[in-house]
Amino acid sequence: MLNTDRKPLLLDFEKPLADLENRIAQVRELAEENEVDVSDQIRDLEARATQLRQEIFQNLTPAQRLQVARHPRRPSTLDYIQAMTDEWIELHGDRMTGTDDKALVGGIARLEGRPVVMLGHQKGRDTKDNVARNFGMASPGGYRKAMRLMDHANRFGMPILTFIDTPGAYAGLEAERLGQGEAIAFNLREMFRLEVPIICTVIGEGGSGGALGIGVGDRLMMFEHSVYTVASPEACAAILWKDASKAPQAAEALKITAQDLKNLGILDQILPEPIGGAHADPLQTTEILKTALLENLEELTKLTHAQRRELRYQKFRRIGMYTEVPA
Amino acid sequence: MSLFDWFANRRKSGATQKDRQEREIADGLWSKCPQCGVLTYTKDLRHNQMVCLECGHHLRIFGDERVRQLIDQGTWRSLDDHIRPTDPLNFRDRKSYGDRLRETHDKTGLTDAVLTGLGQLEGLPVALGVMDFRFMGGSMGSVVGEKLTRLIERATRERLPVIIVCASGGARMQEGMLSLMQMAKISAALERHREARLLYIPVLTHPTTGGVTASFAMLGDIIVAEPKATIGFAGRRVVEQTLREKLPDDFQTSEYLLEHGFVDTIVPRPQLKKTLAQLISLHQPYHHTPAFHVPDTLPIKTMTPEMTPE
């Protein structure tokens, strides 16, 4: 996992940066051939590259963030779980549907000595894996497995940590037949019933109801370049603009970035990413996530069951913007 | 009169007759069934709860008409009419959301896509929410979420059953993530209502899709649907695109959901009120209307038959 020696996959807005890095390599090569000292020049160029990277990643548009959030090398749920836990046993199946959904994984882990239940959407690492994982689009069986594991956590007093990374719940014939809507709805309600701490983190793409189906918690965190949408910008553009190519405008209008959601009172905490995005330094990103999870767990563990449930209720109760005109 | 003139006259008089017919449809004197095309005297149609007398097709009805059909005359008290939508994202697609809200309000007279209130249904007190498809496709934004949440919270306090008549395309995209979160907010209120052992019955009408299906529409203790309504999570076209194959004709209909175990019963509209009354009264075994008031503080285990007032 977390393989960083592969050639980086470039996003279009990273091109100027790649050009600059190529130039550095060229200068270095030339210098070696001609045996001249260009270390000053290289240092300058590298400083410029760092600065450029910083500038690019500090000023990403929502559509660009969406690209980072969907980056094929972005660390996935299992990457984070394996990197931050001392022990991990994946558990399978919802005991109902007769399948095990590979797009939504979960199990019991030990995090800094403490047993917790972790679960999340799982995208594939390559095309073949992605087909098996259904691109992280969970089926009713996945949501029911998640609920089964969360109930288990509740029974044994283990906190629940969920990781959100999905384009959306699977829209297929089988998913509809098995009650995709009911499966998500059931989780929404039941997650308010649970007494153990729940922390939800959007690690990549938060796609609508498919994300919310494991997204009800005491805390909602998001990585800096993650996005969370009511409908994918592509779908929104097709419906409202009647033109799928208007997706960048839709991404802008829908307010899908971590900062937007913080402003709207939906998000509790933004987790910073290394310059260049989570995939640029997965281990550092894991540390950031782990630290935030432990800090929040410590606070939440101090509360009683009733306090946590009340807090969770009030957290969602407040969300919404409307006016009240005098009668 | 030549034969030609005779034809010309006939065409003309035919045309005026057609004019008159259209005028009468427009006046609302006659209504045409969109399913079978049969014209019915609107009064008769209304008497039959807007269900075609010829083919049984359920014509679309809206908030106020639904309340009139379900609630005993003179008992309706609407709630939270003063909650109005805003444009929190300053959203603009081809038109601004603010303009859309104003235009929809001018056209329909509605302030948003749900009516909520308290009333009696065959003498049984209920908390009723009715979604209105005319207002931006019955989409769920902050106002729908807030009004339904307040309704459910009030029903929990006053120990009333909740009925929500669903008709919605899903979350309102123009309010972005605020809309999505209303699904969780309403579900939270329903969790408390449920924990208080109170009855919740959603009535699924055409169409019930998207975020509404993935939240309160599917959370009923008992789920009732009108015949042949479209009910589903993902839109039919989206599913077709995903699969690249034709779907069964009855896919995502009330009948399909009944067959697959996600709906308890399909009730034709003319029987809806009676059925709801029956369901509610079956859950109140110890007393008849009006329901006696159990204070909130009373633990549930003390609600035994001995408590029944004479």
mmCIF file of N, CA, C and O in Angstrom, chain A residues 89-168:
data_model
loop_
_atom_site.group_PDB
_atom_site.id
_atom_site.type_symbol
_atom_site.label_atom_id
_atom_site.label_comp_id
_atom_site.label_asym_id
_atom_site.label_seq_id
_atom_site.Cartn_x
_atom_site.Cartn_y
_atom_site.Cartn_z
ATOM 1 N N ILE A 89 -9.108 -6.549 11.797
ATOM 2 C CA ILE A 89 -9.755 -7.741 11.242
ATOM 3 C C ILE A 89 -10.976 -7.291 10.462
ATOM 4 O O ILE A 89 -11.901 -6.702 11.032
ATOM 5 N N GLU A 90 -10.955 -7.541 9.166
ATOM 6 C CA GLU A 90 -12.105 -7.154 8.353
ATOM 7 C C GLU A 90 -13.224 -8.180 8.542
ATOM 8 O O GLU A 90 -12.966 -9.373 8.636
ATOM 9 N N LEU A 91 -14.451 -7.668 8.638
ATOM 10 C CA LEU A 91 -15.612 -8.549 8.800
ATOM 11 C C LEU A 91 -16.500 -8.405 7.565
ATOM 12 O O LEU A 91 -16.553 -7.344 6.951
ATOM 13 N N HIS A 92 -17.189 -9.468 7.243
ATOM 14 C CA HIS A 92 -17.902 -9.488 5.964
ATOM 15 C C HIS A 92 -19.386 -9.808 6.105
ATOM 16 O O HIS A 92 -19.778 -10.607 6.948
ATOM 17 N N GLY A 93 -20.174 -9.202 5.235
ATOM 18 C CA GLY A 93 -21.555 -9.643 5.050
ATOM 19 C C GLY A 93 -22.569 -8.939 5.926
ATOM 20 O O GLY A 93 -22.276 -8.499 7.025
ATOM 21 N N ASP A 94 -23.794 -8.795 5.381
ATOM 22 C CA ASP A 94 -24.850 -8.118 6.149
ATOM 23 C C ASP A 94 -25.809 -9.108 6.795
ATOM 24 O O ASP A 94 -26.739 -8.720 7.479
ATOM 25 N N ARG A 95 -25.578 -10.429 6.542
ATOM 26 C CA ARG A 95 -26.432 -11.492 7.105
ATOM 27 C C ARG A 95 -27.865 -11.405 6.591
ATOM 28 O O ARG A 95 -28.789 -11.806 7.264
ATOM 29 N N MET A 96 -28.060 -10.798 5.451
ATOM 30 C CA MET A 96 -29.412 -10.577 4.945
ATOM 31 C C MET A 96 -29.496 -10.829 3.453
ATOM 32 O O MET A 96 -30.289 -11.600 2.977
ATOM 33 N N THR A 97 -28.655 -10.082 2.723
ATOM 34 C CA THR A 97 -28.818 -9.995 1.273
ATOM 35 C C THR A 97 -28.194 -11.181 0.526
ATOM 36 O O THR A 97 -28.473 -11.380 -0.641
ATOM 37 N N GLY A 98 -27.310 -11.904 1.191
ATOM 38 C CA GLY A 98 -26.689 -13.025 0.516
ATOM 39 C C GLY A 98 -25.459 -12.676 -0.289
ATOM 40 O O GLY A 98 -25.037 -13.435 -1.147
ATOM 41 N N THR A 99 -24.900 -11.484 -0.049
ATOM 42 C CA THR A 99 -23.657 -11.105 -0.726
ATOM 43 C C THR A 99 -22.801 -10.324 0.270
ATOM 44 O O THR A 99 -23.275 -9.924 1.324
ATOM 45 N N ASP A 100 -21.549 -10.104 -0.104
ATOM 46 C CA ASP A 100 -20.719 -9.198 0.688
ATOM 47 C C ASP A 100 -20.310 -8.057 -0.226
ATOM 48 O O ASP A 100 -19.674 -8.264 -1.258
ATOM 49 N N ASP A 101 -20.718 -6.845 0.124
ATOM 50 C CA ASP A 101 -20.439 -5.702 -0.737
ATOM 51 C C ASP A 101 -18.989 -5.254 -0.551
ATOM 52 O O ASP A 101 -18.587 -4.830 0.527
ATOM 53 N N LYS A 102 -18.210 -5.347 -1.626
ATOM 54 C CA LYS A 102 -16.798 -4.969 -1.535
ATOM 55 C C LYS A 102 -16.600 -3.463 -1.663
ATOM 56 O O LYS A 102 -15.490 -2.956 -1.473
ATOM 57 N N ALA A 103 -17.656 -2.743 -1.981
ATOM 58 C CA ALA A 103 -17.541 -1.280 -2.102
ATOM 59 C C ALA A 103 -17.660 -0.594 -0.746
ATOM 60 O O ALA A 103 -17.410 0.604 -0.629
ATOM 61 N N LEU A 104 -18.081 -1.339 0.262
ATOM 62 C CA LEU A 104 -18.159 -0.764 1.607
ATOM 63 C C LEU A 104 -17.581 -1.805 2.565
ATOM 64 O O LEU A 104 -18.142 -2.880 2.714
ATOM 65 N N VAL A 105 -16.430 -1.473 3.134
ATOM 66 C CA VAL A 105 -15.720 -2.445 3.962
ATOM 67 C C VAL A 105 -15.748 -2.015 5.421
ATOM 68 O O VAL A 105 -15.936 -0.836 5.730
ATOM 69 N N GLY A 106 -15.567 -2.973 6.301
ATOM 70 C CA GLY A 106 -15.549 -2.614 7.714
ATOM 71 C C GLY A 106 -15.005 -3.740 8.563
ATOM 72 O O GLY A 106 -14.866 -4.873 8.089
ATOM 73 N N GLY A 107 -14.707 -3.405 9.796
ATOM 74 C CA GLY A 107 -14.199 -4.424 10.695
ATOM 75 C C GLY A 107 -13.817 -3.826 12.035
ATOM 76 O O GLY A 107 -14.159 -2.677 12.331
ATOM 77 N N ILE A 108 -13.112 -4.622 12.818
ATOM 78 C CA ILE A 108 -12.690 -4.172 14.145
ATOM 79 C C ILE A 108 -11.196 -3.922 14.116
ATOM 80 O O ILE A 108 -10.440 -4.703 13.528
ATOM 81 N N ALA A 109 -10.802 -2.825 14.731
ATOM 82 C CA ALA A 109 -9.388 -2.471 14.730
ATOM 83 C C ALA A 109 -8.976 -2.063 16.137
ATOM 84 O O ALA A 109 -9.814 -1.795 16.994
ATOM 85 N N ARG A 110 -7.669 -2.005 16.345
ATOM 86 C CA ARG A 110 -7.156 -1.453 17.586
ATOM 87 C C ARG A 110 -6.404 -0.175 17.230
ATOM 88 O O ARG A 110 -5.458 -0.186 16.450
ATOM 89 N N LEU A 111 -6.879 0.925 17.779
ATOM 90 C CA LEU A 111 -6.276 2.223 17.477
ATOM 91 C C LEU A 111 -5.649 2.755 18.766
ATOM 92 O O LEU A 111 -6.369 3.034 19.728
ATOM 93 N N GLU A 112 -4.343 2.849 18.781
ATOM 94 C CA GLU A 112 -3.623 3.255 19.993
ATOM 95 C C GLU A 112 -4.133 2.473 21.206
ATOM 96 O O GLU A 112 -4.499 3.045 22.229
ATOM 97 N N GLY A 113 -4.205 1.186 21.038
ATOM 98 C CA GLY A 113 -4.573 0.309 22.143
ATOM 99 C C GLY A 113 -6.057 0.125 22.360
ATOM 100 O O GLY A 113 -6.482 -0.708 23.155
ATOM 101 N N ARG A 114 -6.873 0.892 21.655
ATOM 102 C CA ARG A 114 -8.292 0.870 21.942
ATOM 103 C C ARG A 114 -9.102 0.235 20.806
ATOM 104 O O ARG A 114 -8.959 0.632 19.658
ATOM 105 N N PRO A 115 -9.953 -0.751 21.135
ATOM 106 C CA PRO A 115 -10.757 -1.368 20.071
ATOM 107 C C PRO A 115 -11.802 -0.384 19.517
ATOM 108 O O PRO A 115 -12.487 0.293 20.286
ATOM 109 N N VAL A 116 -11.877 -0.324 18.215
ATOM 110 C CA VAL A 116 -12.862 0.544 17.552
ATOM 111 C C VAL A 116 -13.421 -0.208 16.346
ATOM 112 O O VAL A 116 -12.793 -1.153 15.864
ATOM 113 N N VAL A 117 -14.594 0.199 15.892
ATOM 114 C CA VAL A 117 -15.096 -0.318 14.620
ATOM 115 C C VAL A 117 -14.833 0.732 13.552
ATOM 116 O O VAL A 117 -15.108 1.913 13.750
ATOM 117 N N MET A 118 -14.194 0.298 12.485
ATOM 118 C CA MET A 118 -13.919 1.218 11.377
ATOM 119 C C MET A 118 -14.621 0.689 10.136
ATOM 120 O O MET A 118 -14.623 -0.519 9.892
ATOM 121 N N LEU A 119 -15.190 1.612 9.365
ATOM 122 C CA LEU A 119 -15.814 1.181 8.118
ATOM 123 C C LEU A 119 -15.819 2.328 7.129
ATOM 124 O O LEU A 119 -15.715 3.493 7.521
ATOM 125 N N GLY A 120 -15.899 1.990 5.877
ATOM 126 C CA GLY A 120 -15.922 3.053 4.873
ATOM 127 C C GLY A 120 -16.068 2.521 3.464
ATOM 128 O O GLY A 120 -15.965 1.318 3.216
ATOM 129 N N HIS A 121 -16.314 3.461 2.554
ATOM 130 C CA HIS A 121 -16.376 3.094 1.135
ATOM 131 C C HIS A 121 -14.972 2.748 0.672
ATOM 132 O O HIS A 121 -14.002 3.355 1.123
ATOM 133 N N GLN A 122 -14.876 1.801 -0.234
ATOM 134 C CA GLN A 122 -13.571 1.404 -0.733
ATOM 135 C C GLN A 122 -13.550 1.457 -2.254
ATOM 136 O O GLN A 122 -14.249 0.709 -2.927
ATOM 137 N N LYS A 123 -12.737 2.378 -2.785
ATOM 138 C CA LYS A 123 -12.531 2.407 -4.235
ATOM 139 C C LYS A 123 -11.390 1.464 -4.575
ATOM 140 O O LYS A 123 -10.595 1.115 -3.711
ATOM 141 N N GLY A 124 -11.292 1.094 -5.833
ATOM 142 C CA GLY A 124 -10.237 0.181 -6.256
ATOM 143 C C GLY A 124 -8.924 0.904 -6.492
ATOM 144 O O GLY A 124 -8.897 2.115 -6.680
ATOM 145 N N ARG A 125 -7.831 0.137 -6.468
ATOM 146 C CA ARG A 125 -6.511 0.751 -6.694
ATOM 147 C C ARG A 125 -6.134 0.726 -8.169
ATOM 148 O O ARG A 125 -5.238 1.429 -8.591
ATOM 149 N N ASP A 126 -6.774 -0.149 -8.940
ATOM 150 C CA ASP A 126 -6.556 -0.159 -10.395
ATOM 151 C C ASP A 126 -7.875 -0.567 -11.043
ATOM 152 O O ASP A 126 -8.872 -0.763 -10.350
ATOM 153 N N THR A 127 -7.870 -0.678 -12.347
ATOM 154 C CA THR A 127 -9.124 -0.921 -13.055
ATOM 155 C C THR A 127 -9.795 -2.212 -12.591
ATOM 156 O O THR A 127 -10.985 -2.238 -12.313
ATOM 157 N N LYS A 128 -8.992 -3.275 -12.484
ATOM 158 C CA LYS A 128 -9.548 -4.569 -12.113
ATOM 159 C C LYS A 128 -10.157 -4.500 -10.701
ATOM 160 O O LYS A 128 -11.281 -4.936 -10.461
ATOM 161 N N ASP A 129 -9.386 -3.901 -9.802
ATOM 162 C CA ASP A 129 -9.842 -3.748 -8.424
ATOM 163 C C ASP A 129 -11.096 -2.857 -8.374
ATOM 164 O O ASP A 129 -12.025 -3.114 -7.620
ATOM 165 N N ASN A 130 -11.088 -1.830 -9.208
ATOM 166 C CA ASN A 130 -12.230 -0.914 -9.233
ATOM 167 C C ASN A 130 -13.518 -1.611 -9.674
ATOM 168 O O ASN A 130 -14.595 -1.305 -9.174
ATOM 169 N N VAL A 131 -13.390 -2.519 -10.613
ATOM 170 C CA VAL A 131 -14.564 -3.267 -11.061
ATOM 171 C C VAL A 131 -15.084 -4.116 -9.902
ATOM 172 O O VAL A 131 -16.275 -4.124 -9.599
ATOM 173 N N ALA A 132 -14.164 -4.773 -9.194
ATOM 174 C CA ALA A 132 -14.568 -5.594 -8.046
ATOM 175 C C ALA A 132 -15.188 -4.732 -6.945
ATOM 176 O O ALA A 132 -16.139 -5.143 -6.280
ATOM 177 N N ARG A 133 -14.657 -3.531 -6.788
ATOM 178 C CA ARG A 133 -15.137 -2.621 -5.742
ATOM 179 C C ARG A 133 -16.313 -1.773 -6.211
ATOM 180 O O ARG A 133 -16.742 -0.856 -5.500
ATOM 181 N N ASN A 134 -16.721 -1.963 -7.442
ATOM 182 C CA ASN A 134 -17.799 -1.169 -8.033
ATOM 183 C C ASN A 134 -17.528 0.335 -7.891
ATOM 184 O O ASN A 134 -18.431 1.124 -7.647
ATOM 185 N N PHE A 135 -16.263 0.725 -8.025
ATOM 186 C CA PHE A 135 -15.840 2.135 -7.982
ATOM 187 C C PHE A 135 -16.265 2.840 -6.685
ATOM 188 O O PHE A 135 -16.454 4.041 -6.654
ATOM 189 N N GLY A 136 -16.418 2.039 -5.646
ATOM 190 C CA GLY A 136 -16.792 2.635 -4.356
ATOM 191 C C GLY A 136 -18.262 2.979 -4.246
ATOM 192 O O GLY A 136 -18.659 3.705 -3.339
ATOM 193 N N MET A 137 -19.066 2.455 -5.172
ATOM 194 C CA MET A 137 -20.520 2.718 -5.109
ATOM 195 C C MET A 137 -21.184 1.550 -4.380
ATOM 196 O O MET A 137 -21.290 0.448 -4.925
ATOM 197 N N ALA A 138 -21.607 1.808 -3.161
ATOM 198 C CA ALA A 138 -22.105 0.725 -2.314
ATOM 199 C C ALA A 138 -23.530 0.337 -2.693
ATOM 200 O O ALA A 138 -24.320 1.145 -3.182
ATOM 201 N N SER A 139 -23.863 -0.913 -2.432
ATOM 202 C CA SER A 139 -25.199 -1.464 -2.666
ATOM 203 C C SER A 139 -25.926 -1.559 -1.322
ATOM 204 O O SER A 139 -25.301 -1.393 -0.277
ATOM 205 N N PRO A 140 -27.222 -1.857 -1.364
ATOM 206 C CA PRO A 140 -27.945 -1.979 -0.094
ATOM 207 C C PRO A 140 -27.230 -2.910 0.886
ATOM 208 O O PRO A 140 -27.163 -2.626 2.086
ATOM 209 N N GLY A 141 -26.663 -4.003 0.370
ATOM 210 C CA GLY A 141 -25.936 -4.939 1.225
ATOM 211 C C GLY A 141 -24.791 -4.272 1.970
ATOM 212 O O GLY A 141 -24.482 -4.629 3.105
ATOM 213 N N GLY A 142 -24.157 -3.300 1.327
ATOM 214 C CA GLY A 142 -23.064 -2.574 1.971
ATOM 215 C C GLY A 142 -23.555 -1.733 3.132
ATOM 216 O O GLY A 142 -22.964 -1.721 4.215
ATOM 217 N N TYR A 143 -24.666 -1.010 2.906
ATOM 218 C CA TYR A 143 -25.214 -0.158 3.977
ATOM 219 C C TYR A 143 -25.728 -1.017 5.129
ATOM 220 O O TYR A 143 -25.627 -0.634 6.294
ATOM 221 N N ARG A 144 -26.269 -2.192 4.796
ATOM 222 C CA ARG A 144 -26.784 -3.075 5.856
ATOM 223 C C ARG A 144 -25.622 -3.720 6.617
ATOM 224 O O ARG A 144 -25.704 -3.913 7.825
ATOM 225 N N LYS A 145 -24.527 -4.019 5.910
ATOM 226 C CA LYS A 145 -23.345 -4.525 6.603
ATOM 227 C C LYS A 145 -22.812 -3.443 7.553
ATOM 228 O O LYS A 145 -22.485 -3.729 8.707
ATOM 229 N N ALA A 146 -22.766 -2.219 7.063
ATOM 230 C CA ALA A 146 -22.292 -1.109 7.894
ATOM 231 C C ALA A 146 -23.145 -0.997 9.156
ATOM 232 O O ALA A 146 -22.628 -0.847 10.265
ATOM 233 N N MET A 147 -24.451 -1.112 8.984
ATOM 234 C CA MET A 147 -25.353 -0.988 10.130
ATOM 235 C C MET A 147 -25.142 -2.132 11.114
ATOM 236 O O MET A 147 -25.126 -1.939 12.321
ATOM 237 N N ARG A 148 -24.930 -3.302 10.570
ATOM 238 C CA ARG A 148 -24.690 -4.475 11.424
ATOM 239 C C ARG A 148 -23.415 -4.245 12.255
ATOM 240 O O ARG A 148 -23.389 -4.490 13.457
ATOM 241 N N LEU A 149 -22.380 -3.735 11.613
ATOM 242 C CA LEU A 149 -21.125 -3.497 12.332
ATOM 243 C C LEU A 149 -21.277 -2.380 13.355
ATOM 244 O O LEU A 149 -20.718 -2.434 14.444
ATOM 245 N N MET A 150 -22.060 -1.376 13.015
ATOM 246 C CA MET A 150 -22.252 -0.257 13.958
ATOM 247 C C MET A 150 -23.065 -0.723 15.174
ATOM 248 O O MET A 150 -22.799 -0.307 16.297
ATOM 249 N N ASP A 151 -24.039 -1.576 14.926
ATOM 250 C CA ASP A 151 -24.805 -2.135 16.041
ATOM 251 C C ASP A 151 -23.897 -2.960 16.947
ATOM 252 O O ASP A 151 -23.997 -2.918 18.168
ATOM 253 N N HIS A 152 -23.000 -3.691 16.301
ATOM 254 C CA HIS A 152 -22.024 -4.488 17.036
ATOM 255 C C HIS A 152 -21.165 -3.572 17.918
ATOM 256 O O HIS A 152 -20.977 -3.831 19.107
ATOM 257 N N ALA A 153 -20.683 -2.503 17.337
ATOM 258 C CA ALA A 153 -19.868 -1.541 18.079
ATOM 259 C C ALA A 153 -20.640 -1.006 19.280
ATOM 260 O O ALA A 153 -20.116 -0.887 20.386
ATOM 261 N N ASN A 154 -21.896 -0.714 19.048
ATOM 262 C CA ASN A 154 -22.740 -0.157 20.103
ATOM 263 C C ASN A 154 -22.906 -1.152 21.260
ATOM 264 O O ASN A 154 -22.863 -0.780 22.419
ATOM 265 N N ARG A 155 -23.060 -2.407 20.900
ATOM 266 C CA ARG A 155 -23.238 -3.438 21.927
ATOM 267 C C ARG A 155 -21.989 -3.609 22.778
ATOM 268 O O ARG A 155 -22.064 -3.862 23.968
ATOM 269 N N PHE A 156 -20.829 -3.479 22.150
ATOM 270 C CA PHE A 156 -19.589 -3.719 22.879
ATOM 271 C C PHE A 156 -18.871 -2.432 23.273
ATOM 272 O O PHE A 156 -17.714 -2.448 23.678
ATOM 273 N N GLY A 157 -19.561 -1.316 23.131
ATOM 274 C CA GLY A 157 -18.998 -0.046 23.586
ATOM 275 C C GLY A 157 -17.792 0.434 22.797
ATOM 276 O O GLY A 157 -16.924 1.118 23.332
ATOM 277 N N MET A 158 -17.716 0.077 21.538
ATOM 278 C CA MET A 158 -16.585 0.538 20.723
ATOM 279 C C MET A 158 -16.991 1.772 19.935
ATOM 280 O O MET A 158 -18.058 1.793 19.331
ATOM 281 N N PRO A 159 -16.132 2.789 19.912
ATOM 282 C CA PRO A 159 -16.429 3.945 19.064
ATOM 283 C C PRO A 159 -16.469 3.529 17.590
ATOM 284 O O PRO A 159 -15.860 2.527 17.219
ATOM 285 N N ILE A 160 -17.189 4.318 16.797
ATOM 286 C CA ILE A 160 -17.321 4.027 15.362
ATOM 287 C C ILE A 160 -16.621 5.123 14.564
ATOM 288 O O ILE A 160 -16.879 6.315 14.767
ATOM 289 N N LEU A 161 -15.720 4.709 13.685
ATOM 290 C CA LEU A 161 -15.056 5.672 12.807
ATOM 291 C C LEU A 161 -15.429 5.321 11.373
ATOM 292 O O LEU A 161 -15.148 4.208 10.914
ATOM 293 N N THR A 162 -16.081 6.244 10.679
ATOM 294 C CA THR A 162 -16.455 5.948 9.293
ATOM 295 C C THR A 162 -15.657 6.830 8.335
ATOM 296 O O THR A 162 -15.304 7.962 8.659
ATOM 297 N N PHE A 163 -15.363 6.267 7.171
ATOM 298 C CA PHE A 163 -14.581 6.976 6.144
ATOM 299 C C PHE A 163 -15.401 7.024 4.857
ATOM 300 O O PHE A 163 -15.808 5.986 4.332
ATOM 301 N N ILE A 164 -15.628 8.239 4.406
ATOM 302 C CA ILE A 164 -16.520 8.433 3.266
ATOM 303 C C ILE A 164 -15.721 8.698 2.005
ATOM 304 O O ILE A 164 -14.865 9.596 1.984
ATOM 305 N N ASP A 165 -15.971 7.904 0.974
ATOM 306 C CA ASP A 165 -15.267 8.086 -0.300
ATOM 307 C C ASP A 165 -16.038 7.369 -1.398
ATOM 308 O O ASP A 165 -15.710 6.242 -1.762
ATOM 309 N N THR A 166 -17.064 8.012 -1.896
ATOM 310 C CA THR A 166 -17.925 7.354 -2.894
ATOM 311 C C THR A 166 -18.475 8.362 -3.889
ATOM 312 O O THR A 166 -18.803 9.485 -3.515
ATOM 313 N N PRO A 167 -18.592 7.969 -5.164
ATOM 314 C CA PRO A 167 -19.274 8.854 -6.117
ATOM 315 C C PRO A 167 -20.767 8.921 -5.830
ATOM 316 O O PRO A 167 -21.452 9.827 -6.282
ATOM 317 N N GLY A 168 -21.289 7.940 -5.084
ATOM 318 C CA GLY A 168 -22.718 7.894 -4.758
ATOM 319 C C GLY A 168 -23.120 6.446 -4.548
ATOM 320 O O GLY A 168 -22.359 5.527 -4.870
#
